[in-house]
CSV table of N, CA, C and O in Angstrom, one decimal:
chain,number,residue,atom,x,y,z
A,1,UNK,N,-26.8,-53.6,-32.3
A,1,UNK,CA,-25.9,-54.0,-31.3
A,1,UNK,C,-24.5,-54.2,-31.9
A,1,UNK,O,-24.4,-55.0,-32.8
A,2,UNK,N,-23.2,-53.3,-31.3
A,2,UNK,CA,-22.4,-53.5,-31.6
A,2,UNK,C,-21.9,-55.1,-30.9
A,2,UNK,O,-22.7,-55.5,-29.9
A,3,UNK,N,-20.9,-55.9,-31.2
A,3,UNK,CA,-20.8,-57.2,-30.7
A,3,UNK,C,-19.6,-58.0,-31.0
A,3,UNK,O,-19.4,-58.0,-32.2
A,4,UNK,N,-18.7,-58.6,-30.5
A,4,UNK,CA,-18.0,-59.8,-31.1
A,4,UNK,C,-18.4,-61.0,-30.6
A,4,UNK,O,-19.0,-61.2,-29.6
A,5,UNK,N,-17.8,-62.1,-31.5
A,5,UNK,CA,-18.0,-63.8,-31.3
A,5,UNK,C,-17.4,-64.4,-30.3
A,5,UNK,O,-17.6,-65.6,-30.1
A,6,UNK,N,-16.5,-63.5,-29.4
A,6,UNK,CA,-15.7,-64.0,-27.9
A,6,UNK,C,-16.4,-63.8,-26.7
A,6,UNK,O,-16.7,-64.7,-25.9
A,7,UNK,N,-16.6,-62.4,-26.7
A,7,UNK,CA,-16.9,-61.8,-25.9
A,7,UNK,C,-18.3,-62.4,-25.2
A,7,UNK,O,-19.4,-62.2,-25.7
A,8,UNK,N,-18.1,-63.3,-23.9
A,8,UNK,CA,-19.3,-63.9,-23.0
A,8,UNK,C,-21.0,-62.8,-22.8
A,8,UNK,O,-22.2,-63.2,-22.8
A,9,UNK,N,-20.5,-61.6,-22.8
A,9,UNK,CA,-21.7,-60.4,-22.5
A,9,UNK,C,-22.4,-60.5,-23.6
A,9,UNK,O,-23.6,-60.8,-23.7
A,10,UNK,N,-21.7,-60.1,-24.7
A,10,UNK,CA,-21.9,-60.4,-26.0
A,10,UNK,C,-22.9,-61.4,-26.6
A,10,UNK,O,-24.0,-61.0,-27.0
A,11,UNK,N,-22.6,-62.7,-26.7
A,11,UNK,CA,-23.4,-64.2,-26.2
A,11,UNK,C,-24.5,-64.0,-24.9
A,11,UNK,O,-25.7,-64.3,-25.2
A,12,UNK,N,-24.3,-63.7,-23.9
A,12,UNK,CA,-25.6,-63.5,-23.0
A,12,UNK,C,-26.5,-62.3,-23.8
A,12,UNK,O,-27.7,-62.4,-23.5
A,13,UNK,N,-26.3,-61.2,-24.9
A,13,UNK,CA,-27.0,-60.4,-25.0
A,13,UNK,C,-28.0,-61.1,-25.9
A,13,UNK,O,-29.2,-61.0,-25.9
A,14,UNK,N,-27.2,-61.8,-26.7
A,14,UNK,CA,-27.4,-62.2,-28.4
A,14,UNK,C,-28.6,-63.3,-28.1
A,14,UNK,O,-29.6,-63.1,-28.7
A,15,UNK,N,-28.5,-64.5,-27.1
A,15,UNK,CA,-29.4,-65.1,-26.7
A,15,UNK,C,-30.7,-64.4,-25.6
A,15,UNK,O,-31.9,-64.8,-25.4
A,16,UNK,N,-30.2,-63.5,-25.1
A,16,UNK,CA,-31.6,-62.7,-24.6
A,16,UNK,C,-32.5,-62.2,-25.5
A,16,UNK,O,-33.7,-62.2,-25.3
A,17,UNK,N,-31.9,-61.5,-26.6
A,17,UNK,CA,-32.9,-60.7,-27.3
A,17,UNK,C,-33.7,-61.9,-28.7
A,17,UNK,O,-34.7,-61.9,-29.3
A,18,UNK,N,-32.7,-62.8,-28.6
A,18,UNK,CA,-33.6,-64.4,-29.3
A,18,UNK,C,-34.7,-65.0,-28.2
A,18,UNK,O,-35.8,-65.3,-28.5
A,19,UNK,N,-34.1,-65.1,-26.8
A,19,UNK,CA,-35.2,-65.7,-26.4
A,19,UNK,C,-36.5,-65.0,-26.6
A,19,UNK,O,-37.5,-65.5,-27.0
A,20,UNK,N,-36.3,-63.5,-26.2
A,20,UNK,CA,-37.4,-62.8,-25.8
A,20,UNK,C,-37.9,-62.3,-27.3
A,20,UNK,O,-38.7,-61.3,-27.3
A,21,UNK,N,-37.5,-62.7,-28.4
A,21,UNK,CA,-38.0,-62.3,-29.9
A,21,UNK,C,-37.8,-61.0,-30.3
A,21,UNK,O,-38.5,-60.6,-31.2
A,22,UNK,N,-36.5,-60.2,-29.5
A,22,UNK,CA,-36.5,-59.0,-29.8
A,22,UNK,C,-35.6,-58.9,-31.2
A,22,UNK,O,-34.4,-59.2,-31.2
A,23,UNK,N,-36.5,-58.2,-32.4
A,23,UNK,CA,-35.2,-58.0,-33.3
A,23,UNK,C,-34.1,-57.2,-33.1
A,23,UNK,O,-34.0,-56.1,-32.5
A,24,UNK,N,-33.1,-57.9,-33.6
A,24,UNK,CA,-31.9,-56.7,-33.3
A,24,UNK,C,-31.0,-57.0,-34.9
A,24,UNK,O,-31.1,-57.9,-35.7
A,25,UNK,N,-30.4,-55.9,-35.0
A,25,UNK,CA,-29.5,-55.3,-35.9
A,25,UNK,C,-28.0,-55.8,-35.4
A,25,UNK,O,-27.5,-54.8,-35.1
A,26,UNK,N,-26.8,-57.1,-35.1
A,26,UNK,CA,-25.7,-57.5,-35.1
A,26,UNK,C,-24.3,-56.5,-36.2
A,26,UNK,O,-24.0,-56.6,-37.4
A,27,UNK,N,-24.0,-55.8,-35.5
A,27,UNK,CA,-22.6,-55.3,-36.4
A,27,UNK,C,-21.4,-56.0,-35.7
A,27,UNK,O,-21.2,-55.8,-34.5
A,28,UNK,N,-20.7,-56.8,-36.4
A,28,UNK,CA,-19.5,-57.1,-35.5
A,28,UNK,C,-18.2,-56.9,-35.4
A,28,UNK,O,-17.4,-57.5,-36.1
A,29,UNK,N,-17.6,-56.1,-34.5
A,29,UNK,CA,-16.8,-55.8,-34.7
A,29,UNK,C,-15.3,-55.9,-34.7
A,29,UNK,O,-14.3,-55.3,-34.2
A,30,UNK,N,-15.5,-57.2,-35.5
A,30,UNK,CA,-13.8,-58.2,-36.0
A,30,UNK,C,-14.1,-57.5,-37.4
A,30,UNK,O,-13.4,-58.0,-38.4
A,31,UNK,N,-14.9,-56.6,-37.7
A,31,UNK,CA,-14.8,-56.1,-39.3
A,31,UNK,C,-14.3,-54.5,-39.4
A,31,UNK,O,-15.2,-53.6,-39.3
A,32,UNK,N,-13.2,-54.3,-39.7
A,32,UNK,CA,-12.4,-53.3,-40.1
A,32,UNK,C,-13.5,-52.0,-39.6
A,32,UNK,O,-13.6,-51.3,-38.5
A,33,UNK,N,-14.3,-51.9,-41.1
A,33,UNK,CA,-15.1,-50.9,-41.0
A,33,UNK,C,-16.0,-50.6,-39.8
A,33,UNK,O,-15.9,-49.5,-39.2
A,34,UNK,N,-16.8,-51.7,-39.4
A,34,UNK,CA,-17.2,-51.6,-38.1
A,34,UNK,C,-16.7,-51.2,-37.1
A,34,UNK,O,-17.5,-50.7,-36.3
A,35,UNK,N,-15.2,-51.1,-37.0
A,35,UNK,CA,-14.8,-50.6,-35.3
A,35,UNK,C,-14.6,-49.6,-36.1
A,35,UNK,O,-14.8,-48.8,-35.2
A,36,UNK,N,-14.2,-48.7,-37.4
A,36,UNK,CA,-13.9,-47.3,-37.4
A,36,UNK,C,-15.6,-46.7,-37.1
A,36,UNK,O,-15.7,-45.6,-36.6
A,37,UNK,N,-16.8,-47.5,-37.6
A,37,UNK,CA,-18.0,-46.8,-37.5
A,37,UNK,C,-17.7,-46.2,-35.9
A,37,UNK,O,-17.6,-45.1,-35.4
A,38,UNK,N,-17.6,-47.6,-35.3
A,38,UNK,CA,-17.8,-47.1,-33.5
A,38,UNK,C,-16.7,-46.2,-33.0
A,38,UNK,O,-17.2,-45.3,-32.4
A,39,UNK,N,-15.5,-46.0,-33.1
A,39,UNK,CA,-14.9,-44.7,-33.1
A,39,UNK,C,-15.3,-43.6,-33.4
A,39,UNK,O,-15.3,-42.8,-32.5
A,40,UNK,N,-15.6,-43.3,-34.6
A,40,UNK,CA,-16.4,-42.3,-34.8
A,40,UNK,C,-17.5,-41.9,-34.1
A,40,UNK,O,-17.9,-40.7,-34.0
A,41,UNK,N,-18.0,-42.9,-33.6
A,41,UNK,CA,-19.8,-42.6,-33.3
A,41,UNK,C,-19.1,-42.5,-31.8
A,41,UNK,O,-19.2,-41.3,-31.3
A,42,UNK,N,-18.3,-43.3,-30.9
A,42,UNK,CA,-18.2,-43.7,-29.2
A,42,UNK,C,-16.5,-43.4,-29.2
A,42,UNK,O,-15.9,-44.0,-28.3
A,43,UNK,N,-15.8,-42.5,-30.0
A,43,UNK,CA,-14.7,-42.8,-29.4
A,43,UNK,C,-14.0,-43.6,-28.9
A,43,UNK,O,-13.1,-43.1,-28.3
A,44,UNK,N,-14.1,-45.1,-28.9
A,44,UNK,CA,-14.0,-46.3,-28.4
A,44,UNK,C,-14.7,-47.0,-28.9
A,44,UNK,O,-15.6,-46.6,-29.6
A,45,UNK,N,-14.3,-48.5,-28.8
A,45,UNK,CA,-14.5,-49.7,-29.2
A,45,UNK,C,-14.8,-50.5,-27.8
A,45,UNK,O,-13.9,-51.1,-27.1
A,46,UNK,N,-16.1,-50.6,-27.5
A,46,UNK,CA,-16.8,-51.5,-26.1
A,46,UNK,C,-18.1,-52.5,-26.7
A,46,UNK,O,-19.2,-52.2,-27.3
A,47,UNK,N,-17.6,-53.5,-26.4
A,47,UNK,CA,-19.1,-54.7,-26.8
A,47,UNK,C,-19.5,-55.4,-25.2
A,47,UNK,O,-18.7,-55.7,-24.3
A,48,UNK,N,-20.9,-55.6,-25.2
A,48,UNK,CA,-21.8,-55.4,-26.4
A,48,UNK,C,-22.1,-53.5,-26.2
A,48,UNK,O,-22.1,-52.9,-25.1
A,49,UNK,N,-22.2,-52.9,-27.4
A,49,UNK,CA,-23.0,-51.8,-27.3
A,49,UNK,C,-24.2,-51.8,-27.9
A,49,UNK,O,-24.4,-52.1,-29.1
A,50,UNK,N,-25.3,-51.3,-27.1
A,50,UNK,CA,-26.7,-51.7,-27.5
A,50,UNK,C,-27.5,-49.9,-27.6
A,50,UNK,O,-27.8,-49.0,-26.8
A,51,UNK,N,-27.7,-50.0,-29.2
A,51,UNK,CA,-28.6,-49.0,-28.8
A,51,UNK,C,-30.3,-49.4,-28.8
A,51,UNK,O,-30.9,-50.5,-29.1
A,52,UNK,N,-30.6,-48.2,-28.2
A,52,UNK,CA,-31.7,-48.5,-27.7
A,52,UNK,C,-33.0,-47.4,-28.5
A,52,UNK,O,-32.8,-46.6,-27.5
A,53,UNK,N,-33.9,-46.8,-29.1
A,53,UNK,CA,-34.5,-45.5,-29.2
A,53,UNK,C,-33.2,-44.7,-29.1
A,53,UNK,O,-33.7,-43.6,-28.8
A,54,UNK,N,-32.1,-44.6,-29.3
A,54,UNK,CA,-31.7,-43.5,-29.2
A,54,UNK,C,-30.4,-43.2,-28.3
A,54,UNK,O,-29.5,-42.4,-28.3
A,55,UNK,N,-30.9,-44.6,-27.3
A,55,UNK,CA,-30.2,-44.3,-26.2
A,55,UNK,C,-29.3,-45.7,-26.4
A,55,UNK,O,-29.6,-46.7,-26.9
A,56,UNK,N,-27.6,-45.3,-25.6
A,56,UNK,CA,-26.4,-45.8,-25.6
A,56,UNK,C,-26.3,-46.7,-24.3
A,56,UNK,O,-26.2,-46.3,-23.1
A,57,UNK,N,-26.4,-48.5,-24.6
A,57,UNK,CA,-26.1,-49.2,-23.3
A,57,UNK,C,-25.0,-49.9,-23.6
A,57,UNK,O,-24.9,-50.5,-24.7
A,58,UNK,N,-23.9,-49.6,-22.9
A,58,UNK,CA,-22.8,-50.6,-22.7
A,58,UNK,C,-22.5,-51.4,-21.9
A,58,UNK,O,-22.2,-51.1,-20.7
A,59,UNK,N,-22.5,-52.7,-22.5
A,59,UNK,CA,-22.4,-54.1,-21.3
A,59,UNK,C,-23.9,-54.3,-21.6
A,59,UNK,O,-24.8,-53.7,-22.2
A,60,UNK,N,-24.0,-55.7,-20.8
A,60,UNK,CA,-25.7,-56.7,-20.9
A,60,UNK,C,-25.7,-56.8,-19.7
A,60,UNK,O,-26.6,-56.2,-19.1
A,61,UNK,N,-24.9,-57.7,-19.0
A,61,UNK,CA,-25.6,-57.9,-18.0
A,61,UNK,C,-25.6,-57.0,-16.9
A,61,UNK,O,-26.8,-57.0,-16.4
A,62,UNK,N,-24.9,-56.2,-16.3
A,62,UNK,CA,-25.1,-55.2,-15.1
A,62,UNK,C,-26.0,-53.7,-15.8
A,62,UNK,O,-26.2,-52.6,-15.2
A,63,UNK,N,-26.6,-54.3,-17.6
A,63,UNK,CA,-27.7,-53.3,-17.5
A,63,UNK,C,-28.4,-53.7,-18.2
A,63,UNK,O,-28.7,-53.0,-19.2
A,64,UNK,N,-29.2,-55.3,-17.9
A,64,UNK,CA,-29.9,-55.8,-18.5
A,64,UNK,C,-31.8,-55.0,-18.3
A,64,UNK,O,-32.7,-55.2,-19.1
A,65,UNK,N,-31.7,-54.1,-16.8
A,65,UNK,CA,-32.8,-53.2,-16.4
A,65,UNK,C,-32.8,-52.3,-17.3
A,65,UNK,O,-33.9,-51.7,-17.2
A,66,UNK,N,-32.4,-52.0,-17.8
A,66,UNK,CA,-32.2,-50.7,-19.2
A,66,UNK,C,-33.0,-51.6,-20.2
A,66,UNK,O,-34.2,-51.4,-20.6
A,67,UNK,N,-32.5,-52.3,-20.6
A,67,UNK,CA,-33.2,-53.5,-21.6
A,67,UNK,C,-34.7,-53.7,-21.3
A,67,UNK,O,-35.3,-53.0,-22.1
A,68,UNK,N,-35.2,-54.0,-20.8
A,68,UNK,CA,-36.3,-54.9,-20.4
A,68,UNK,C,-37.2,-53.6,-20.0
A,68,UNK,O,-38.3,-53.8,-19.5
């Protein structure tokens, strides 16, 4: 999950996937390299970005059904 320490979605994502024990991978992106990875990979810089198998969710809560 791409992510920063402001961002409210971000925090709702970070504590769902703790409550529910899901591991996740945190990149954040107040670190240089990190937002050029996501440029590269998304053209853009959007948190939280959550991959999934494969698959690209952006935002937590209006796609927390993608999750789950």
């Amino acid at each position: 999950m791409y992510s920063d320490s402001l961002w409210i979605d971000c925090q709702k994502a970070k504590s769902f996937f703790a409550t529910h024990n899901i591991k996740v991978k945190i990149k954040n992106i107040e670190d240089p390299q990190v937002q050029e990875e996501m440029k590269k990979k998304f053209n853009r810089i959007m948190t939280p970005t959550i991959l999934i198998n494969g698959k690209t969710i952006i935002g937590f809560e209006d796609n927390k059904e993608l999750i789950i």
